[in-house]
Short mmCIF file of C-alpha atoms in Angstrom, two decimals:
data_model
loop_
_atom_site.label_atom_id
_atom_site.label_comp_id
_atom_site.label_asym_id
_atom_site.label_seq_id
_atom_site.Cartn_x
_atom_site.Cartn_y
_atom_site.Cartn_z
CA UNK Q 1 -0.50 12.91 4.47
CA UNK Q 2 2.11 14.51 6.86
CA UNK Q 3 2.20 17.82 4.79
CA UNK Q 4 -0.32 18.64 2.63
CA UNK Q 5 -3.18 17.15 4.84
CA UNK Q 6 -6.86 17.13 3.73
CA UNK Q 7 -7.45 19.59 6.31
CA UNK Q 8 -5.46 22.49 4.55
CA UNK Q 9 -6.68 21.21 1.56
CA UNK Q 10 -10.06 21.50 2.25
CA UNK Q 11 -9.52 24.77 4.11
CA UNK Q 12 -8.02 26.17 0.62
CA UNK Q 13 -11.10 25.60 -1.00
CA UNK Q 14 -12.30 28.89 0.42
CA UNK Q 15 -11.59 32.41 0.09
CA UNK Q 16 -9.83 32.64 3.40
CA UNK Q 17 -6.44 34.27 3.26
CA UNK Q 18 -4.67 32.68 6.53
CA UNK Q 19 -5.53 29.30 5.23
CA UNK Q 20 -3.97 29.94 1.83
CA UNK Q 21 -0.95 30.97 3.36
CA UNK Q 22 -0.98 28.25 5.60
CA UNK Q 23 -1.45 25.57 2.45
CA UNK Q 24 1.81 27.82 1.09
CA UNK Q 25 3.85 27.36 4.10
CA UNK Q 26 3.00 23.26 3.90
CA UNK Q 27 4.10 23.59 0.76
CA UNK Q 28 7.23 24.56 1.39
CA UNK Q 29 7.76 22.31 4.32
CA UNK Q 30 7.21 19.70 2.05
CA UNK Q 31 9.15 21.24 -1.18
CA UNK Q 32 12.18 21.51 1.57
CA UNK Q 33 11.60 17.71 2.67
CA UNK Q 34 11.57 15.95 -0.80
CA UNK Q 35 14.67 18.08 -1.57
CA UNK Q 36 16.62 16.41 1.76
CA UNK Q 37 15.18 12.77 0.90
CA UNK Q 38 15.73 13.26 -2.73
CA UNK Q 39 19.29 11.62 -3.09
CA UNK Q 40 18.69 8.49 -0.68
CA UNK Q 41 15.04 7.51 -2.33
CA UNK Q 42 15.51 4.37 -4.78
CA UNK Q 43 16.25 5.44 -8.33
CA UNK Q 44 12.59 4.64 -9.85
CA UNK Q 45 11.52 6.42 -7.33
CA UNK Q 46 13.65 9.32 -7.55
CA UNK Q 47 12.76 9.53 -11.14
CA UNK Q 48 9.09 9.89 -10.69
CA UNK Q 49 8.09 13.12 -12.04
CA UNK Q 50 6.26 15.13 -9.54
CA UNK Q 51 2.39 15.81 -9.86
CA UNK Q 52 2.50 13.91 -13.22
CA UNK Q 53 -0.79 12.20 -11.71
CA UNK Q 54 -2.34 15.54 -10.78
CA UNK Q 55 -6.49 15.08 -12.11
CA UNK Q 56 -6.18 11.40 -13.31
CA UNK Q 57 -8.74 9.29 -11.44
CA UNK Q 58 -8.14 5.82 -10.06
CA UNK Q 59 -9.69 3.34 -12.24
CA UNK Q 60 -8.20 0.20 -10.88
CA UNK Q 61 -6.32 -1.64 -8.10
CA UNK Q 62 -4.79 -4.90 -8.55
CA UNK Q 63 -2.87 -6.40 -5.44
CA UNK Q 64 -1.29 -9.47 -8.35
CA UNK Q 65 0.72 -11.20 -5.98
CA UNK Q 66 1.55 -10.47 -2.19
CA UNK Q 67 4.67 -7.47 -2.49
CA UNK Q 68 2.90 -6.62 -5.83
CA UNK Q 69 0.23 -3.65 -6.54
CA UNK Q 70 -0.44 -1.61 -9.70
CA UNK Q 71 -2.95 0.76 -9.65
CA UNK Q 72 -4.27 2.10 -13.25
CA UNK Q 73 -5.45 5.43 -14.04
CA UNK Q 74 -7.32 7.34 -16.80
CA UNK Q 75 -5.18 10.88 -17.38
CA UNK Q 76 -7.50 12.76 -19.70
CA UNK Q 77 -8.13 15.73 -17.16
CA UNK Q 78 -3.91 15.97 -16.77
CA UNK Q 79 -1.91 18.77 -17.23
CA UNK Q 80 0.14 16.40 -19.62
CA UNK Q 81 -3.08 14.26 -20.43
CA UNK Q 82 -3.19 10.10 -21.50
CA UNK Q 83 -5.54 7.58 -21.54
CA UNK Q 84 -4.17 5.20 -19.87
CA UNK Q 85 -1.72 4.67 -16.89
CA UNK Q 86 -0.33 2.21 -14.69
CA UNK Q 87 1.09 2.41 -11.81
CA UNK Q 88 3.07 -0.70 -10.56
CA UNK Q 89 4.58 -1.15 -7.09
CA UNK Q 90 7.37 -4.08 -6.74
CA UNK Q 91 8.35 -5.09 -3.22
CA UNK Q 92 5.48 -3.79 -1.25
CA UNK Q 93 5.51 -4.85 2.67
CA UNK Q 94 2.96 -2.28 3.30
CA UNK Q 95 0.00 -0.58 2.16
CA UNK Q 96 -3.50 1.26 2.90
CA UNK Q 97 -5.54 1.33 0.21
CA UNK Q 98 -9.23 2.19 0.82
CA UNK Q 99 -11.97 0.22 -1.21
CA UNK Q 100 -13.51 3.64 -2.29
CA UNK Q 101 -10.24 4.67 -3.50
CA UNK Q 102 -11.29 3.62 -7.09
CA UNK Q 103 -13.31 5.98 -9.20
CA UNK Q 104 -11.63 8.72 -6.95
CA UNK Q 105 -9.38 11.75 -8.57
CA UNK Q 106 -5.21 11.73 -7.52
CA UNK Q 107 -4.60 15.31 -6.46
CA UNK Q 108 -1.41 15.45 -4.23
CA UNK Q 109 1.40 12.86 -3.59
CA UNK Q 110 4.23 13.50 -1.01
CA UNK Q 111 7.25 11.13 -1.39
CA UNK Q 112 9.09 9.89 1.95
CA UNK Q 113 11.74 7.17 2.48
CA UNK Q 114 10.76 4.21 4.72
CA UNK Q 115 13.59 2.27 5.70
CA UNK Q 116 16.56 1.01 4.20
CA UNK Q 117 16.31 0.35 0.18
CA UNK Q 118 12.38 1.66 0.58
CA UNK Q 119 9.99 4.69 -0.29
CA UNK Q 120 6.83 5.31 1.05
CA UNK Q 121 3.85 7.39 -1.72
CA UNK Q 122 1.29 9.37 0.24
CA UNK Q 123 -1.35 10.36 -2.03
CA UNK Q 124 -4.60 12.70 -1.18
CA UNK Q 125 -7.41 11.57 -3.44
CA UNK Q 126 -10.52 13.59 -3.81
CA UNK Q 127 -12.09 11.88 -1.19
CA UNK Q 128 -9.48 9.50 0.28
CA UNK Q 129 -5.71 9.19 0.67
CA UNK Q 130 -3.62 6.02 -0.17
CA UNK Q 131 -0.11 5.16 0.92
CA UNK Q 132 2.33 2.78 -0.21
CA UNK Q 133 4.99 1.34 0.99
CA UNK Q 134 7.80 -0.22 -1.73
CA UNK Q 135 11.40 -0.52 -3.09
CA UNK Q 136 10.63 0.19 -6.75
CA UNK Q 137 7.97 2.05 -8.74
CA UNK Q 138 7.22 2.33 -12.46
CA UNK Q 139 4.98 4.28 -14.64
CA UNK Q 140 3.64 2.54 -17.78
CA UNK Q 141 1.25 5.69 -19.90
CA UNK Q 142 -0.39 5.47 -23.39
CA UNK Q 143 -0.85 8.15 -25.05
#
């Protein structure tokens, strides 16, 4: 995470004012970055609704092939809650996945472009963070 780093997070936790407004001023940061990468991030990517994962937990990672990776989800706790999720990477050259990432709850994702045709998906876990690396992304839910 480049923005909304587990440090601030963790800092937030408390009742300390400087490191709320700190978290708020990442925030932003961020908020103003996605809005300049916005237009140049591939389409599937671009249409990825923000925080839609906020509170599911990781329940799966499957690497399928090579420049393949879905990772499946159970959204009960959502805002917008489902029981089932996957999300499937296509034309990954590059990812860092921890082994303790499953079982662990998605709390914050920041968005960032990564080349030419590419994205790259930070995401702060509850304990973790993943990042991903790919030129398309899609969302499969059941409700």
């Amino acid at each position: 995470m480049k923005f909304l780093t587990r440090r601030l997070f963790d800092s937030v936790q408390t009742d300390d004012q400087a490191a709320h407004q700190a978290w708020l001023a990442a925030d932003r940061s961020y908020s103003a970055h996605y809005r300049s990468i916005h237009p140049v991030l591939p389409s599937t990517a671009q249409s990825f609704e923000q925080s839609f994962l906020h509170d599911a937990v990781v329940q799966s990672v499957h690497h399928a092939e090579p420049t393949t990776l879905a990772l499946e989800f159970d959204g009960t706790n959502c805002m917008e809650p489902f029981s089932r999720g996957t999300l499937t990477f296509l034309g990954v050259p590059s990812r860092d996945i921890s082994p303790g990432a499953v079982g662990e709850t998605w709390i914050y994702e920041e968005w960032d472009t990564a080349g030419t045709g590419l994205f790259e998906l930070r995401v702060l876990l509850s304990r973790t963070e993943l990042r991903v690396v790919a030129r398309e992304i899609g969302l499969q839910v059941e409700k």
